[in-house]
Structures are given as structure tokens and as C-alpha cells.
JSON list of C-alpha atoms in Angstrom, two decimals:
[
{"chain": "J", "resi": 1, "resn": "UNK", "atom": "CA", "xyz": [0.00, 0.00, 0.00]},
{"chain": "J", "resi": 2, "resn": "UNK", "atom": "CA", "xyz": [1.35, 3.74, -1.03]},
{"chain": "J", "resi": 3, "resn": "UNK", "atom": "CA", "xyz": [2.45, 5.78, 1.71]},
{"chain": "J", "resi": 4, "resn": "UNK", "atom": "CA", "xyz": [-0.34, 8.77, 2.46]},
{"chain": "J", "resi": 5, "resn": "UNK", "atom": "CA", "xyz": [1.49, 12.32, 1.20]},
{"chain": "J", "resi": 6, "resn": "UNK", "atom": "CA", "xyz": [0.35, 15.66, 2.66]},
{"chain": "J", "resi": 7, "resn": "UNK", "atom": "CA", "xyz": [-1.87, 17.62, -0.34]},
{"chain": "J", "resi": 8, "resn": "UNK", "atom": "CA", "xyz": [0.47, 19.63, -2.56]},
{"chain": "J", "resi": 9, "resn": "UNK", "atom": "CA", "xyz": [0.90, 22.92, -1.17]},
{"chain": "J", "resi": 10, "resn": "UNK", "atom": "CA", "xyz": [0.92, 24.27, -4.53]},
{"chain": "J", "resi": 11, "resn": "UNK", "atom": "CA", "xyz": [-2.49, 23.06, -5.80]},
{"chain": "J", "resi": 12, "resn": "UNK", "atom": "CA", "xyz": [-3.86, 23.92, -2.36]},
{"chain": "J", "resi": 13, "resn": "UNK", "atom": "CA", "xyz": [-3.67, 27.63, -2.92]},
{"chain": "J", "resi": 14, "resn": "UNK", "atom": "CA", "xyz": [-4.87, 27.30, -6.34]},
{"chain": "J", "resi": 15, "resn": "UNK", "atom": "CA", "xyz": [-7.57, 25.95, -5.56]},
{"chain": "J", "resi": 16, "resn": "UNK", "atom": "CA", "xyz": [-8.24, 27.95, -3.01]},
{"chain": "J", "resi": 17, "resn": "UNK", "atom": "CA", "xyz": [-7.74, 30.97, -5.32]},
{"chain": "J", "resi": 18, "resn": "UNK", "atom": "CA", "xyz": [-9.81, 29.46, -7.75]},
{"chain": "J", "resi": 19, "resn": "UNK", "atom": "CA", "xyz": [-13.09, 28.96, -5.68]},
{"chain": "J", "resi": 20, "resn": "UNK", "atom": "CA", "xyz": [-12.75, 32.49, -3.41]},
{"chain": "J", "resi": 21, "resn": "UNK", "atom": "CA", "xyz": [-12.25, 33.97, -7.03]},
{"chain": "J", "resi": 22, "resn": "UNK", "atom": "CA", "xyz": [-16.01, 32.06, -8.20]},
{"chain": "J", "resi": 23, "resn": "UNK", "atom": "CA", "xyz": [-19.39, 33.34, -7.92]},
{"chain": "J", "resi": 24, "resn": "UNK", "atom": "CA", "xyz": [-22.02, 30.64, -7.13]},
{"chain": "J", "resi": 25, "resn": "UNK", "atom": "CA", "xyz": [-25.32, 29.86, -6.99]},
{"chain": "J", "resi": 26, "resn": "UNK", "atom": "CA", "xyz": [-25.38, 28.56, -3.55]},
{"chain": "J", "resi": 27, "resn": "UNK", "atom": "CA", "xyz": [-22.97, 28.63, -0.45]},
{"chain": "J", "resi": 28, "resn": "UNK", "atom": "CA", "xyz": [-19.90, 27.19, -0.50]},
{"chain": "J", "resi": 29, "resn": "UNK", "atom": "CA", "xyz": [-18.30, 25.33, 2.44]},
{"chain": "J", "resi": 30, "resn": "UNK", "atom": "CA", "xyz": [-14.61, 24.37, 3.08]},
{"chain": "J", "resi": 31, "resn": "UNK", "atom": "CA", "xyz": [-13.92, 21.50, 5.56]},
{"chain": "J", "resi": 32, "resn": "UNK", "atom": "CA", "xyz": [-10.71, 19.29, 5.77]},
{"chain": "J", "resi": 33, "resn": "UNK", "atom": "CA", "xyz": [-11.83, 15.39, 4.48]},
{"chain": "J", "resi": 34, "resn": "UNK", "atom": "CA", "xyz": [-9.23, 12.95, 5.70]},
{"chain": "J", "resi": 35, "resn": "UNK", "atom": "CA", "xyz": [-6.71, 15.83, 6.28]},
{"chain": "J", "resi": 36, "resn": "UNK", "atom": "CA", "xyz": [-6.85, 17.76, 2.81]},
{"chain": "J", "resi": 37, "resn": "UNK", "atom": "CA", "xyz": [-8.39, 20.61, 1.73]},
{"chain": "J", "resi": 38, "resn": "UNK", "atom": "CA", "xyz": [-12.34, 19.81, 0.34]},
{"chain": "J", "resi": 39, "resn": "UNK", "atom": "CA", "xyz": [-15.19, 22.29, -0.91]},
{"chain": "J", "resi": 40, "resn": "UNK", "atom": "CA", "xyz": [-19.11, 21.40, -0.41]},
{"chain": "J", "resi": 41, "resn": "UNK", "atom": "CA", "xyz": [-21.91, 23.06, -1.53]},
{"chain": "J", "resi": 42, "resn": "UNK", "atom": "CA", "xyz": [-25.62, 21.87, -0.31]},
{"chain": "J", "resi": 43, "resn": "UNK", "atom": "CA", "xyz": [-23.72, 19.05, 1.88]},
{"chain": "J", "resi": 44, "resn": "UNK", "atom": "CA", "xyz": [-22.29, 17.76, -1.14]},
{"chain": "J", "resi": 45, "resn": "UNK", "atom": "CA", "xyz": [-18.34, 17.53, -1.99]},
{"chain": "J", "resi": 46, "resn": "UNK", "atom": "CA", "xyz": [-17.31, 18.98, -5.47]},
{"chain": "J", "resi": 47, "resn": "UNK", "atom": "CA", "xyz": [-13.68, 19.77, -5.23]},
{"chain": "J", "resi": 48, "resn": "UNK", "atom": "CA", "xyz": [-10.42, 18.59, -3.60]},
{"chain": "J", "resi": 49, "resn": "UNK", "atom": "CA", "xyz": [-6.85, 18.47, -3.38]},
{"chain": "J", "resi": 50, "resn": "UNK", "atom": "CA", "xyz": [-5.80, 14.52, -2.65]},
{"chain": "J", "resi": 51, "resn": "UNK", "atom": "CA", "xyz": [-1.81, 15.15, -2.30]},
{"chain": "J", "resi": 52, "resn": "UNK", "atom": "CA", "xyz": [-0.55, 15.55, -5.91]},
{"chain": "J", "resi": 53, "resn": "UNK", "atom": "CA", "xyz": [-4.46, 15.76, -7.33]},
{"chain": "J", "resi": 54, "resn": "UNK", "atom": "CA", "xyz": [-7.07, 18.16, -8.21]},
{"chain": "J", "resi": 55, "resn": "UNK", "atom": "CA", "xyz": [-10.31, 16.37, -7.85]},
{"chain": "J", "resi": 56, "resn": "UNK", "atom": "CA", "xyz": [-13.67, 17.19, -9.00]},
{"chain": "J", "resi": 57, "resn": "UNK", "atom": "CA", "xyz": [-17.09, 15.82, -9.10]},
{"chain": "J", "resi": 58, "resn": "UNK", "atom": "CA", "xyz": [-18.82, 16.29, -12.20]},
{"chain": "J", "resi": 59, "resn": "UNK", "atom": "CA", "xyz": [-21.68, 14.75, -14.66]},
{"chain": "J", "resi": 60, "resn": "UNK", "atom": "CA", "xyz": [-20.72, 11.95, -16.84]},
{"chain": "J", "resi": 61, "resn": "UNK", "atom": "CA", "xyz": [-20.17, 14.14, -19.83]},
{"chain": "J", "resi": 62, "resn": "UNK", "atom": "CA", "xyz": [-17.71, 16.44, -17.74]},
{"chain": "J", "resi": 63, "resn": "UNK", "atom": "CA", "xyz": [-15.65, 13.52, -16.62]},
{"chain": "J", "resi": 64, "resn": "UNK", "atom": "CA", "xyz": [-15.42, 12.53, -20.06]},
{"chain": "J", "resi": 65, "resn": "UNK", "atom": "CA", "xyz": [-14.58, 15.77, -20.94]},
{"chain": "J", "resi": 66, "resn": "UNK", "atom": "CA", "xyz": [-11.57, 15.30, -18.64]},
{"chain": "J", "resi": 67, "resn": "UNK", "atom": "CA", "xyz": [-10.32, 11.84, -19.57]},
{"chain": "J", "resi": 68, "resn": "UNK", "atom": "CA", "xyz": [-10.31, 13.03, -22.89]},
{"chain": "J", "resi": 69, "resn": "UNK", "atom": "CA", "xyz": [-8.25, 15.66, -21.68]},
{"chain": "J", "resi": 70, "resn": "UNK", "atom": "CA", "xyz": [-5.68, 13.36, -20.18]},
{"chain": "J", "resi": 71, "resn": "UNK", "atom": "CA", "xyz": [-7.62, 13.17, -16.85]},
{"chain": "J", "resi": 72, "resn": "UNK", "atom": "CA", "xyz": [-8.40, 10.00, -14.86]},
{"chain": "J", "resi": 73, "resn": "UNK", "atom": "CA", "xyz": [-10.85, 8.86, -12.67]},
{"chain": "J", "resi": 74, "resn": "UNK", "atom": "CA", "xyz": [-10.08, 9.54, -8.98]},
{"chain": "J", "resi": 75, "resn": "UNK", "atom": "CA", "xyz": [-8.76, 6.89, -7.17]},
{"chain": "J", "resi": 76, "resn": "UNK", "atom": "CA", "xyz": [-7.69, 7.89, -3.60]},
{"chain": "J", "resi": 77, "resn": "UNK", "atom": "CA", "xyz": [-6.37, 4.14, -3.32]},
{"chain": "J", "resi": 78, "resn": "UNK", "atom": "CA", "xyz": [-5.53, 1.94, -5.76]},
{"chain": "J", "resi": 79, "resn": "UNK", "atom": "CA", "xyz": [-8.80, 0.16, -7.48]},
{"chain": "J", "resi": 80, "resn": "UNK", "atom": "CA", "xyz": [-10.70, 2.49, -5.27]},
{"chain": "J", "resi": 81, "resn": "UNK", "atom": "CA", "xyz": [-12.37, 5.19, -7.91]},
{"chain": "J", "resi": 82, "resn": "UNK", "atom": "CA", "xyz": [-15.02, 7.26, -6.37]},
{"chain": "J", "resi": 83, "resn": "UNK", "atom": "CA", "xyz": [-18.08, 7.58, -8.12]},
{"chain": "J", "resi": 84, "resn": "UNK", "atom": "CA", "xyz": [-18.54, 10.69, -10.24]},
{"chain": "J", "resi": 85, "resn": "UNK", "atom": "CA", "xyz": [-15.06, 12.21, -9.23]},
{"chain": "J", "resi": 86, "resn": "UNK", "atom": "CA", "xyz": [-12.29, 12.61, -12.09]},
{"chain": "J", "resi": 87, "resn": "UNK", "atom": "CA", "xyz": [-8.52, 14.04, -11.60]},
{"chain": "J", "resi": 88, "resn": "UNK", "atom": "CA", "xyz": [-7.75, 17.38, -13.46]},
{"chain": "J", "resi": 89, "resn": "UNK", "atom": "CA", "xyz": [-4.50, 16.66, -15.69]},
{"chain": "J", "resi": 90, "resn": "UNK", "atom": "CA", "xyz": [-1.57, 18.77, -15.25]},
{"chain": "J", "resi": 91, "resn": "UNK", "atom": "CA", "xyz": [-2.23, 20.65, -18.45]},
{"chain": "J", "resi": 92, "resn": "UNK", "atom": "CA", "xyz": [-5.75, 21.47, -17.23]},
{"chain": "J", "resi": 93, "resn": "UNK", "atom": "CA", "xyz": [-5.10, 22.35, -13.36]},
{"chain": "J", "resi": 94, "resn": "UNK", "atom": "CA", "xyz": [-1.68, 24.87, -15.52]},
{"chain": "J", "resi": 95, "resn": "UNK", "atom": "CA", "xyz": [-4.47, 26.58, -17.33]},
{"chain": "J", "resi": 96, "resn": "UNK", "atom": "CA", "xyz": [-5.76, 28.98, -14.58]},
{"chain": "J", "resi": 97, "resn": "UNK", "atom": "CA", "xyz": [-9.17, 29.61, -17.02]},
{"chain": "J", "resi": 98, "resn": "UNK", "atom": "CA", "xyz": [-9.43, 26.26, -17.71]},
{"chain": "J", "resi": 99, "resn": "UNK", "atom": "CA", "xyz": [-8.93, 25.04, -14.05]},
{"chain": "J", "resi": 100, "resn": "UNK", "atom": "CA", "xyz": [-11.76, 27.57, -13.06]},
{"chain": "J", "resi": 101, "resn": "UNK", "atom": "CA", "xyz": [-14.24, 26.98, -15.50]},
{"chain": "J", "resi": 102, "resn": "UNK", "atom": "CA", "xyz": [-13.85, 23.08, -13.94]},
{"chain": "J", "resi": 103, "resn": "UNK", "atom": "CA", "xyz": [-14.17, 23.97, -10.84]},
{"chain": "J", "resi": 104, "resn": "UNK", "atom": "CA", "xyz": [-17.47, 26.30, -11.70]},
{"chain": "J", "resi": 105, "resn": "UNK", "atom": "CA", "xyz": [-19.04, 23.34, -13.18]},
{"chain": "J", "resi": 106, "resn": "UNK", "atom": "CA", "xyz": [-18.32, 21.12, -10.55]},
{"chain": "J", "resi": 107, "resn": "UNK", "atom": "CA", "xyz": [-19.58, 23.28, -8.34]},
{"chain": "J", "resi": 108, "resn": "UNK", "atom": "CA", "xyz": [-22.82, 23.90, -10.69]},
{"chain": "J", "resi": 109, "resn": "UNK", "atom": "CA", "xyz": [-23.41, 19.71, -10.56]},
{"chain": "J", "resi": 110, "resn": "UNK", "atom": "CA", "xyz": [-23.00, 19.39, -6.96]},
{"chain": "J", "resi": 111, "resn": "UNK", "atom": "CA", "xyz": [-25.41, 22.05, -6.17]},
{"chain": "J", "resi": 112, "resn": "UNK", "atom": "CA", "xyz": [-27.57, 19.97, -8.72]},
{"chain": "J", "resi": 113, "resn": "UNK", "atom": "CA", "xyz": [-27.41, 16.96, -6.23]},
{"chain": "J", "resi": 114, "resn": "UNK", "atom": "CA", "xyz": [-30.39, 17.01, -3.49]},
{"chain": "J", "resi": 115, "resn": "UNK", "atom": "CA", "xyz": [-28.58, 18.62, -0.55]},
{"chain": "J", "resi": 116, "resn": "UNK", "atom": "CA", "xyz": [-27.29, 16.48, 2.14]},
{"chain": "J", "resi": 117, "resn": "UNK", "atom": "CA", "xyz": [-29.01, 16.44, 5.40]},
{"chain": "J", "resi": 118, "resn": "UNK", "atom": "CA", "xyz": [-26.84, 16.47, 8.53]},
{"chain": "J", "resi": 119, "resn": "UNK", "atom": "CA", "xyz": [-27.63, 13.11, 10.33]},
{"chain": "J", "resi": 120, "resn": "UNK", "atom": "CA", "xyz": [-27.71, 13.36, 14.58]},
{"chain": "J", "resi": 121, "resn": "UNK", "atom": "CA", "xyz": [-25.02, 12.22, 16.11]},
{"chain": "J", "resi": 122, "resn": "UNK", "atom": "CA", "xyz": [-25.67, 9.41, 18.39]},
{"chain": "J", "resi": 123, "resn": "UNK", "atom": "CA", "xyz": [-25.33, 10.19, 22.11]},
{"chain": "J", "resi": 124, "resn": "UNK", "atom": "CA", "xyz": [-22.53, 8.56, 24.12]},
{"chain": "J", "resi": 125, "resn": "UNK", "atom": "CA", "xyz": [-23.25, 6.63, 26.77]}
]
């Protein structure tokens, strides 16, 4: 099993430049998912950084968009992919316009999703 890496430092701040730069349709959240940097609208995760990866959720013809583009599906361990999540390729997360307009339509098909309702947490005895 691979060795869990810190997210790149590097594609942290650009993506948090990218989504403080966005206008969107509904609030945006940022919470840490298993230690790296995650964005949520309506409950629902759209964006990432998974160490060396930029990853989005988007509709099937946006992640084939992607893999066309030299993207992948997300696989946060090997033979693992997550549902509806691709990873940007380098060219794409390079291309500040390009990155953006991903991330806008991520967020766009997240806030899509029904929103997520916040289950209660069980008491402790």
C-alpha cells in the first residue's frame, strides 16, 4: 500500500484561489476530508486536493470531458475510484481559465445533487 502524502501545497492555494475567485449559486463550504483541503456546496463535496491531485465531481459528460483531456478517474487508493469524481491533468489544473471553469461546473453539478441532510449524532453513553 502507497504511503499517504500531505496535499500539494501548490495546488492547495490554487484551488483555493480558484473557488474564493467564483461566484455561485449557492454557499460554499470548506472543511478538511481525511486531512486535505475539500469544498461542499448543499452538503455535497465537489472539489479537492488529494496530495498531488485536483479532484472534481462532475456529470458523466464532464468527466469525459476530462479523460479526454488526459484526466483519470479519482482513485484515492488503488482500485478504489469514487463515483462521479475525475482528476484534473496537469495541463488542465496549468491553465488557470481552464482550471476555473472546472471547478465552476463542478460546483454547478453538486449544487444539482439534493442537498445532504446532517444526520444526529448518536449520544454517548
Amino acid at each position: 500500500m502507497e504511503k499517504w502524502r500531505k496535499p500539494d501545497e501548490d495546488l492547495v492555494k490554487l484551488l483555493d484561489e480558484t473557488v474564493s475567485g467564483l461566484e455561485f449559486d449557492q454557499p460554499v463550504d470548506f472543511r478538511p476530508m481525511f486531512g486535505c483541503p475539500a469544498y461542499f456546496t448543499g452538503g455535497n463535496l465537489f472539489a479537492g486536493v488529494w496530495q498531488e491531485t485536483v479532484m472534481l465531481r462532475l456529470d458523466e459528460d464532464g468527466r469525459a470531458q476530462v479523460i479526454a483531456a488526459g484526466g483519470r478517474p479519482f482513485e484515492p487508493a488503488p482500485g478504489r475510484a469514487m463515483k462521479e469524481y475525475v482528476a484534473l491533468p496537469p495541463a488542465l489544473v496549468a491553465d488557470r481559465d481552464a482550471a476555473r471553469d472546472w471547478v465552476r461546473k463542478a460546483a454547478g453539478y453538486a449544487a444539482s445533487l439534493p442537498p445532504k441532510v446532517k444526520k444526529p449524532r448518536k449520544k454517548k453513553r
